[in-house]
Amino acid sequence: MAKKPKKQQQSGGTPATVALTAAEVPYTVHAYDHDPSHPSYGEEAAEAMGVSPDRVFKTLVADVDGTLTVAVVPVAGSLDLKALATAAGGKRAAMADPTLAERTTGYVRGGISPLGQRKKLPTVLDVSASAHDTICVSAGRRGLEVELAPTDLAHLTNAVLAPIARTL
């Protein structure tokens, strides 16, 4: 008899949780009530889940020499665009247009997951993720996070690990 999927969201889940279930990767979904007035999606997630902000990672989409690239960095820090460009093998990086990022990934801003994107983009995961047994990233919608091993995230997204975050 086939293994039953673990922790799938109701009504099929998000593309991120569907991808995790299909890959048979262990994960935990954390849901919280999203407050639209909160100034930071990532900090809100860390506070709502009671998880250290250095274990909660935000997904940012940047343009590296004309190629949309996903950067996954701790919410306790910020993205170093120059380091991202270097890690992605490019010369220049800038934040992508939010509408283009949403259209390309299939997710809304504040809910972009590095997993289950409409178009698979090159991904760079900040090396600090390696210091944790598990990290949390967006599960594909505001108010929903998925916790998984950083090695599983890197494997599923074909991510390059590199020091791309700056500490705030």
mmCIF file of N, CA and C in Angstrom, residues 44-137:
data_model
loop_
_atom_site.group_PDB
_atom_site.id
_atom_site.type_symbol
_atom_site.label_atom_id
_atom_site.label_comp_id
_atom_site.label_asym_id
_atom_site.label_seq_id
_atom_site.Cartn_x
_atom_site.Cartn_y
_atom_site.Cartn_z
ATOM 1 N N GLU A 44 6.268 39.380 11.065
ATOM 2 C CA GLU A 44 4.947 38.974 11.542
ATOM 3 C C GLU A 44 4.892 37.455 11.698
ATOM 4 N N ALA A 45 5.410 36.722 10.728
ATOM 5 C CA ALA A 45 5.398 35.260 10.787
ATOM 6 C C ALA A 45 6.201 34.762 11.988
ATOM 7 N N ALA A 46 7.400 35.316 12.183
ATOM 8 C CA ALA A 46 8.240 34.900 13.313
ATOM 9 C C ALA A 46 7.533 35.154 14.639
ATOM 10 N N GLU A 47 6.952 36.340 14.782
ATOM 11 C CA GLU A 47 6.241 36.686 16.015
ATOM 12 C C GLU A 47 5.038 35.764 16.222
ATOM 13 N N ALA A 48 4.244 35.567 15.194
ATOM 14 C CA ALA A 48 3.026 34.765 15.312
ATOM 15 C C ALA A 48 3.327 33.307 15.648
ATOM 16 N N MET A 49 4.442 32.793 15.133
ATOM 17 C CA MET A 49 4.786 31.393 15.382
ATOM 18 C C MET A 49 5.647 31.218 16.627
ATOM 19 N N GLY A 50 6.171 32.336 17.161
ATOM 20 C CA GLY A 50 7.057 32.237 18.309
ATOM 21 C C GLY A 50 8.393 31.609 17.954
ATOM 22 N N VAL A 51 8.851 31.883 16.731
ATOM 23 C CA VAL A 51 10.102 31.322 16.227
ATOM 24 C C VAL A 51 11.114 32.463 16.064
ATOM 25 N N SER A 52 12.365 32.187 16.376
ATOM 26 C CA SER A 52 13.418 33.189 16.229
ATOM 27 C C SER A 52 13.484 33.680 14.778
ATOM 28 N N PRO A 53 13.589 35.008 14.573
ATOM 29 C CA PRO A 53 13.643 35.545 13.207
ATOM 30 C C PRO A 53 14.832 35.047 12.380
ATOM 31 N N ASP A 54 15.846 34.471 13.026
ATOM 32 C CA ASP A 54 16.955 33.943 12.228
ATOM 33 C C ASP A 54 16.644 32.550 11.674
ATOM 34 N N ARG A 55 15.503 31.962 12.073
ATOM 35 C CA ARG A 55 15.047 30.669 11.524
ATOM 36 C C ARG A 55 13.903 30.831 10.537
ATOM 37 N N VAL A 56 13.361 32.035 10.423
ATOM 38 C CA VAL A 56 12.290 32.299 9.472
ATOM 39 C C VAL A 56 12.919 33.032 8.285
ATOM 40 N N PHE A 57 12.733 32.496 7.104
ATOM 41 C CA PHE A 57 13.379 33.034 5.914
ATOM 42 C C PHE A 57 12.343 33.634 4.970
ATOM 43 N N LYS A 58 12.698 34.778 4.395
ATOM 44 C CA LYS A 58 11.819 35.428 3.421
ATOM 45 C C LYS A 58 12.307 35.099 2.023
ATOM 46 N N THR A 59 11.365 35.067 1.111
ATOM 47 C CA THR A 59 11.650 34.764 -0.287
ATOM 48 C C THR A 59 11.541 36.055 -1.077
ATOM 49 N N LEU A 60 12.636 36.456 -1.676
ATOM 50 C CA LEU A 60 12.686 37.685 -2.461
ATOM 51 C C LEU A 60 13.028 37.338 -3.907
ATOM 52 N N VAL A 61 12.477 38.093 -4.834
ATOM 53 C CA VAL A 61 12.773 37.863 -6.241
ATOM 54 C C VAL A 61 13.552 39.072 -6.751
ATOM 55 N N ALA A 62 14.700 38.784 -7.331
ATOM 56 C CA ALA A 62 15.572 39.833 -7.857
ATOM 57 C C ALA A 62 15.851 39.562 -9.329
ATOM 58 N N ASP A 63 16.310 40.587 -9.997
ATOM 59 C CA ASP A 63 16.723 40.490 -11.390
ATOM 60 C C ASP A 63 18.247 40.504 -11.399
ATOM 61 N N VAL A 64 18.853 39.393 -11.807
ATOM 62 C CA VAL A 64 20.311 39.302 -11.900
ATOM 63 C C VAL A 64 20.673 39.257 -13.379
ATOM 64 N N ASP A 65 21.196 40.354 -13.865
ATOM 65 C CA ASP A 65 21.602 40.457 -15.276
ATOM 66 C C ASP A 65 20.502 39.988 -16.233
ATOM 67 N N GLY A 66 19.249 40.361 -15.927
ATOM 68 C CA GLY A 66 18.132 40.032 -16.799
ATOM 69 C C GLY A 66 17.450 38.704 -16.509
ATOM 70 N N THR A 67 17.930 37.974 -15.507
ATOM 71 C CA THR A 67 17.326 36.693 -15.133
ATOM 72 C C THR A 67 16.695 36.813 -13.751
ATOM 73 N N LEU A 68 15.397 36.520 -13.666
ATOM 74 C CA LEU A 68 14.755 36.529 -12.352
ATOM 75 C C LEU A 68 15.369 35.420 -11.510
ATOM 76 N N THR A 69 15.723 35.777 -10.279
ATOM 77 C CA THR A 69 16.415 34.872 -9.367
ATOM 78 C C THR A 69 15.784 34.976 -7.992
ATOM 79 N N VAL A 70 15.598 33.848 -7.325
ATOM 80 C CA VAL A 70 15.028 33.818 -5.994
ATOM 81 C C VAL A 70 16.144 33.868 -4.956
ATOM 82 N N ALA A 71 15.974 34.751 -3.978
ATOM 83 C CA ALA A 71 16.902 34.847 -2.852
ATOM 84 C C ALA A 71 16.125 34.507 -1.581
ATOM 85 N N VAL A 72 16.660 33.601 -0.793
ATOM 86 C CA VAL A 72 16.008 33.189 0.447
ATOM 87 C C VAL A 72 16.933 33.567 1.594
ATOM 88 N N VAL A 73 16.496 34.561 2.382
ATOM 89 C CA VAL A 73 17.328 35.110 3.456
ATOM 90 C C VAL A 73 16.534 35.204 4.759
ATOM 91 N N PRO A 74 17.239 35.202 5.899
ATOM 92 C CA PRO A 74 16.522 35.305 7.177
ATOM 93 C C PRO A 74 15.805 36.640 7.306
ATOM 94 N N VAL A 75 14.625 36.621 7.936
ATOM 95 C CA VAL A 75 13.891 37.875 8.135
ATOM 96 C C VAL A 75 14.640 38.794 9.091
ATOM 97 N N ALA A 76 15.586 38.237 9.841
ATOM 98 C CA ALA A 76 16.383 39.045 10.770
ATOM 99 C C ALA A 76 17.445 39.856 10.030
ATOM 100 N N GLY A 77 17.546 39.698 8.719
ATOM 101 C CA GLY A 77 18.551 40.406 7.943
ATOM 102 C C GLY A 77 17.956 40.994 6.680
ATOM 103 N N SER A 78 18.833 41.423 5.796
ATOM 104 C CA SER A 78 18.390 41.960 4.514
ATOM 105 C C SER A 78 19.242 41.330 3.412
ATOM 106 N N LEU A 79 18.770 41.450 2.200
ATOM 107 C CA LEU A 79 19.463 40.874 1.054
ATOM 108 C C LEU A 79 20.600 41.787 0.600
ATOM 109 N N ASP A 80 21.765 41.200 0.429
ATOM 110 C CA ASP A 80 22.918 41.898 -0.133
ATOM 111 C C ASP A 80 22.892 41.624 -1.639
ATOM 112 N N LEU A 81 22.434 42.609 -2.415
ATOM 113 C CA LEU A 81 22.257 42.414 -3.858
ATOM 114 C C LEU A 81 23.560 42.099 -4.576
ATOM 115 N N LYS A 82 24.646 42.716 -4.152
ATOM 116 C CA LYS A 82 25.943 42.455 -4.786
ATOM 117 C C LYS A 82 26.370 41.004 -4.540
ATOM 118 N N ALA A 83 26.166 40.523 -3.311
ATOM 119 C CA ALA A 83 26.505 39.131 -2.990
ATOM 120 C C ALA A 83 25.611 38.161 -3.769
ATOM 121 N N LEU A 84 24.331 38.525 -3.935
ATOM 122 C CA LEU A 84 23.431 37.686 -4.720
ATOM 123 C C LEU A 84 23.910 37.589 -6.163
ATOM 124 N N ALA A 85 24.263 38.731 -6.748
ATOM 125 C CA ALA A 85 24.746 38.730 -8.138
ATOM 126 C C ALA A 85 25.961 37.812 -8.278
ATOM 127 N N THR A 86 26.887 37.914 -7.347
ATOM 128 C CA THR A 86 28.085 37.073 -7.380
ATOM 129 C C THR A 86 27.720 35.597 -7.262
ATOM 130 N N ALA A 87 26.846 35.268 -6.304
ATOM 131 C CA ALA A 87 26.449 33.875 -6.072
ATOM 132 C C ALA A 87 25.722 33.292 -7.288
ATOM 133 N N ALA A 88 24.991 34.142 -8.000
ATOM 134 C CA ALA A 88 24.239 33.689 -9.174
ATOM 135 C C ALA A 88 25.076 33.730 -10.448
ATOM 136 N N GLY A 89 26.326 34.129 -10.324
ATOM 137 C CA GLY A 89 27.207 34.173 -11.484
ATOM 138 C C GLY A 89 26.990 35.387 -12.359
ATOM 139 N N GLY A 90 26.436 36.451 -11.782
ATOM 140 C CA GLY A 90 26.172 37.660 -12.542
ATOM 141 C C GLY A 90 27.002 38.835 -12.053
ATOM 142 N N LYS A 91 26.716 39.994 -12.656
ATOM 143 C CA LYS A 91 27.434 41.210 -12.289
ATOM 144 C C LYS A 91 26.581 42.169 -11.488
ATOM 145 N N ARG A 92 25.288 42.278 -11.845
ATOM 146 C CA ARG A 92 24.404 43.241 -11.176
ATOM 147 C C ARG A 92 23.093 42.592 -10.793
ATOM 148 N N ALA A 93 22.578 43.038 -9.647
ATOM 149 C CA ALA A 93 21.274 42.544 -9.200
ATOM 150 C C ALA A 93 20.462 43.720 -8.691
ATOM 151 N N ALA A 94 19.172 43.664 -8.931
ATOM 152 C CA ALA A 94 18.225 44.657 -8.421
ATOM 153 C C ALA A 94 16.947 43.913 -8.078
ATOM 154 N N MET A 95 16.178 44.466 -7.165
ATOM 155 C CA MET A 95 14.903 43.824 -6.826
ATOM 156 C C MET A 95 14.023 43.810 -8.071
ATOM 157 N N ALA A 96 13.324 42.705 -8.274
ATOM 158 C CA ALA A 96 12.447 42.555 -9.433
ATOM 159 C C ALA A 96 11.177 43.375 -9.233
ATOM 160 N N ASP A 97 10.570 43.742 -10.331
ATOM 161 C CA ASP A 97 9.269 44.397 -10.281
ATOM 162 C C ASP A 97 8.299 43.450 -9.578
ATOM 163 N N PRO A 98 7.568 43.933 -8.529
ATOM 164 C CA PRO A 98 6.666 43.045 -7.781
ATOM 165 C C PRO A 98 5.606 42.357 -8.640
ATOM 166 N N THR A 99 5.065 43.064 -9.620
ATOM 167 C CA THR A 99 4.045 42.461 -10.487
ATOM 168 C C THR A 99 4.647 41.334 -11.318
ATOM 169 N N LEU A 100 5.850 41.530 -11.827
ATOM 170 C CA LEU A 100 6.532 40.491 -12.597
ATOM 171 C C LEU A 100 6.861 39.298 -11.698
ATOM 172 N N ALA A 101 7.299 39.561 -10.473
ATOM 173 C CA ALA A 101 7.612 38.482 -9.523
ATOM 174 C C ALA A 101 6.358 37.651 -9.233
ATOM 175 N N GLU A 102 5.234 38.322 -9.032
ATOM 176 C CA GLU A 102 3.983 37.611 -8.758
ATOM 177 C C GLU A 102 3.545 36.783 -9.964
ATOM 178 N N ARG A 103 3.595 37.388 -11.135
ATOM 179 C CA ARG A 103 3.160 36.699 -12.349
ATOM 180 C C ARG A 103 4.057 35.491 -12.647
ATOM 181 N N THR A 104 5.354 35.635 -12.430
ATOM 182 C CA THR A 104 6.298 34.563 -12.746
ATOM 183 C C THR A 104 6.226 33.412 -11.755
ATOM 184 N N THR A 105 6.091 33.739 -10.455
ATOM 185 C CA THR A 105 6.073 32.683 -9.434
ATOM 186 C C THR A 105 4.689 32.076 -9.231
ATOM 187 N N GLY A 106 3.638 32.840 -9.527
ATOM 188 C CA GLY A 106 2.279 32.370 -9.275
ATOM 189 C C GLY A 106 1.804 32.656 -7.863
ATOM 190 N N TYR A 107 2.587 33.409 -7.118
ATOM 191 C CA TYR A 107 2.245 33.750 -5.735
ATOM 192 C C TYR A 107 2.111 35.266 -5.587
ATOM 193 N N VAL A 108 1.416 35.703 -4.518
ATOM 194 C CA VAL A 108 1.306 37.134 -4.240
ATOM 195 C C VAL A 108 2.432 37.570 -3.309
ATOM 196 N N ARG A 109 2.811 38.830 -3.434
ATOM 197 C CA ARG A 109 3.853 39.394 -2.578
ATOM 198 C C ARG A 109 3.478 39.180 -1.114
ATOM 199 N N GLY A 110 4.450 38.762 -0.322
ATOM 200 C CA GLY A 110 4.186 38.431 1.070
ATOM 201 C C GLY A 110 3.797 36.979 1.243
ATOM 202 N N GLY A 111 3.612 36.287 0.129
ATOM 203 C CA GLY A 111 3.260 34.872 0.169
ATOM 204 C C GLY A 111 4.045 34.080 -0.859
ATOM 205 N N ILE A 112 5.112 34.681 -1.402
ATOM 206 C CA ILE A 112 5.920 33.976 -2.401
ATOM 207 C C ILE A 112 6.740 32.899 -1.700
ATOM 208 N N SER A 113 6.586 31.681 -2.167
ATOM 209 C CA SER A 113 7.336 30.554 -1.623
ATOM 210 C C SER A 113 8.456 30.191 -2.591
ATOM 211 N N PRO A 114 9.576 29.707 -2.065
ATOM 212 C CA PRO A 114 10.619 29.228 -2.973
ATOM 213 C C PRO A 114 10.244 27.890 -3.614
ATOM 214 N N LEU A 115 9.160 27.284 -3.122
ATOM 215 C CA LEU A 115 8.725 25.964 -3.588
ATOM 216 C C LEU A 115 7.462 26.071 -4.429
ATOM 217 N N GLY A 116 7.329 25.217 -5.419
ATOM 218 C CA GLY A 116 6.096 25.130 -6.190
ATOM 219 C C GLY A 116 5.788 26.341 -7.038
ATOM 220 N N GLN A 117 6.805 27.037 -7.474
ATOM 221 C CA GLN A 117 6.586 28.225 -8.303
ATOM 222 C C GLN A 117 6.120 27.841 -9.701
ATOM 223 N N ARG A 118 5.355 28.736 -10.316
ATOM 224 C CA ARG A 118 4.843 28.509 -11.676
ATOM 225 C C ARG A 118 5.998 28.262 -12.642
ATOM 226 N N LYS A 119 7.041 29.050 -12.532
ATOM 227 C CA LYS A 119 8.236 28.879 -13.368
ATOM 228 C C LYS A 119 9.415 28.702 -12.418
ATOM 229 N N LYS A 120 10.128 27.618 -12.557
ATOM 230 C CA LYS A 120 11.262 27.354 -11.666
ATOM 231 C C LYS A 120 12.385 28.348 -11.958
ATOM 232 N N LEU A 121 12.750 29.106 -10.940
ATOM 233 C CA LEU A 121 13.773 30.137 -11.081
ATOM 234 C C LEU A 121 15.058 29.712 -10.375
ATOM 235 N N PRO A 122 16.201 30.224 -10.837
ATOM 236 C CA PRO A 122 17.444 29.977 -10.101
ATOM 237 C C PRO A 122 17.255 30.482 -8.664
ATOM 238 N N THR A 123 17.766 29.726 -7.704
ATOM 239 C CA THR A 123 17.556 30.052 -6.299
ATOM 240 C C THR A 123 18.868 30.072 -5.548
ATOM 241 N N VAL A 124 19.006 31.075 -4.667
ATOM 242 C CA VAL A 124 20.167 31.161 -3.790
ATOM 243 C C VAL A 124 19.645 31.228 -2.361
ATOM 244 N N LEU A 125 20.115 30.308 -1.526
ATOM 245 C CA LEU A 125 19.725 30.226 -0.121
ATOM 246 C C LEU A 125 20.884 30.719 0.720
ATOM 247 N N ASP A 126 20.574 31.648 1.637
ATOM 248 C CA ASP A 126 21.645 32.162 2.496
ATOM 249 C C ASP A 126 22.254 31.019 3.300
ATOM 250 N N VAL A 127 23.567 31.014 3.371
ATOM 251 C CA VAL A 127 24.323 29.958 4.029
ATOM 252 C C VAL A 127 23.965 29.822 5.515
ATOM 253 N N SER A 128 23.425 30.855 6.125
ATOM 254 C CA SER A 128 23.060 30.781 7.547
ATOM 255 C C SER A 128 21.980 29.732 7.806
ATOM 256 N N ALA A 129 21.241 29.343 6.777
ATOM 257 C CA ALA A 129 20.211 28.313 6.940
ATOM 258 C C ALA A 129 20.826 27.000 7.419
ATOM 259 N N SER A 130 22.071 26.753 7.037
ATOM 260 C CA SER A 130 22.764 25.511 7.392
ATOM 261 C C SER A 130 22.975 25.357 8.890
ATOM 262 N N ALA A 131 22.889 26.443 9.628
ATOM 263 C CA ALA A 131 23.111 26.397 11.075
ATOM 264 C C ALA A 131 21.899 25.848 11.830
ATOM 265 N N HIS A 132 20.797 25.617 11.140
ATOM 266 C CA HIS A 132 19.554 25.195 11.789
ATOM 267 C C HIS A 132 19.115 23.821 11.300
ATOM 268 N N ASP A 133 18.489 23.057 12.205
ATOM 269 C CA ASP A 133 17.924 21.765 11.809
ATOM 270 C C ASP A 133 16.744 21.974 10.874
ATOM 271 N N THR A 134 15.915 22.989 11.189
ATOM 272 C CA THR A 134 14.785 23.332 10.335
ATOM 273 C C THR A 134 14.685 24.842 10.219
ATOM 274 N N ILE A 135 14.115 25.280 9.104
ATOM 275 C CA ILE A 135 13.827 26.696 8.893
ATOM 276 C C ILE A 135 12.384 26.805 8.410
ATOM 277 N N CYS A 136 11.842 28.015 8.465
ATOM 278 C CA CYS A 136 10.486 28.254 7.984
ATOM 279 C C CYS A 136 10.540 29.181 6.782
ATOM 280 N N VAL A 137 9.761 28.845 5.769
ATOM 281 C CA VAL A 137 9.611 29.694 4.589
ATOM 282 C C VAL A 137 8.125 29.774 4.267
#
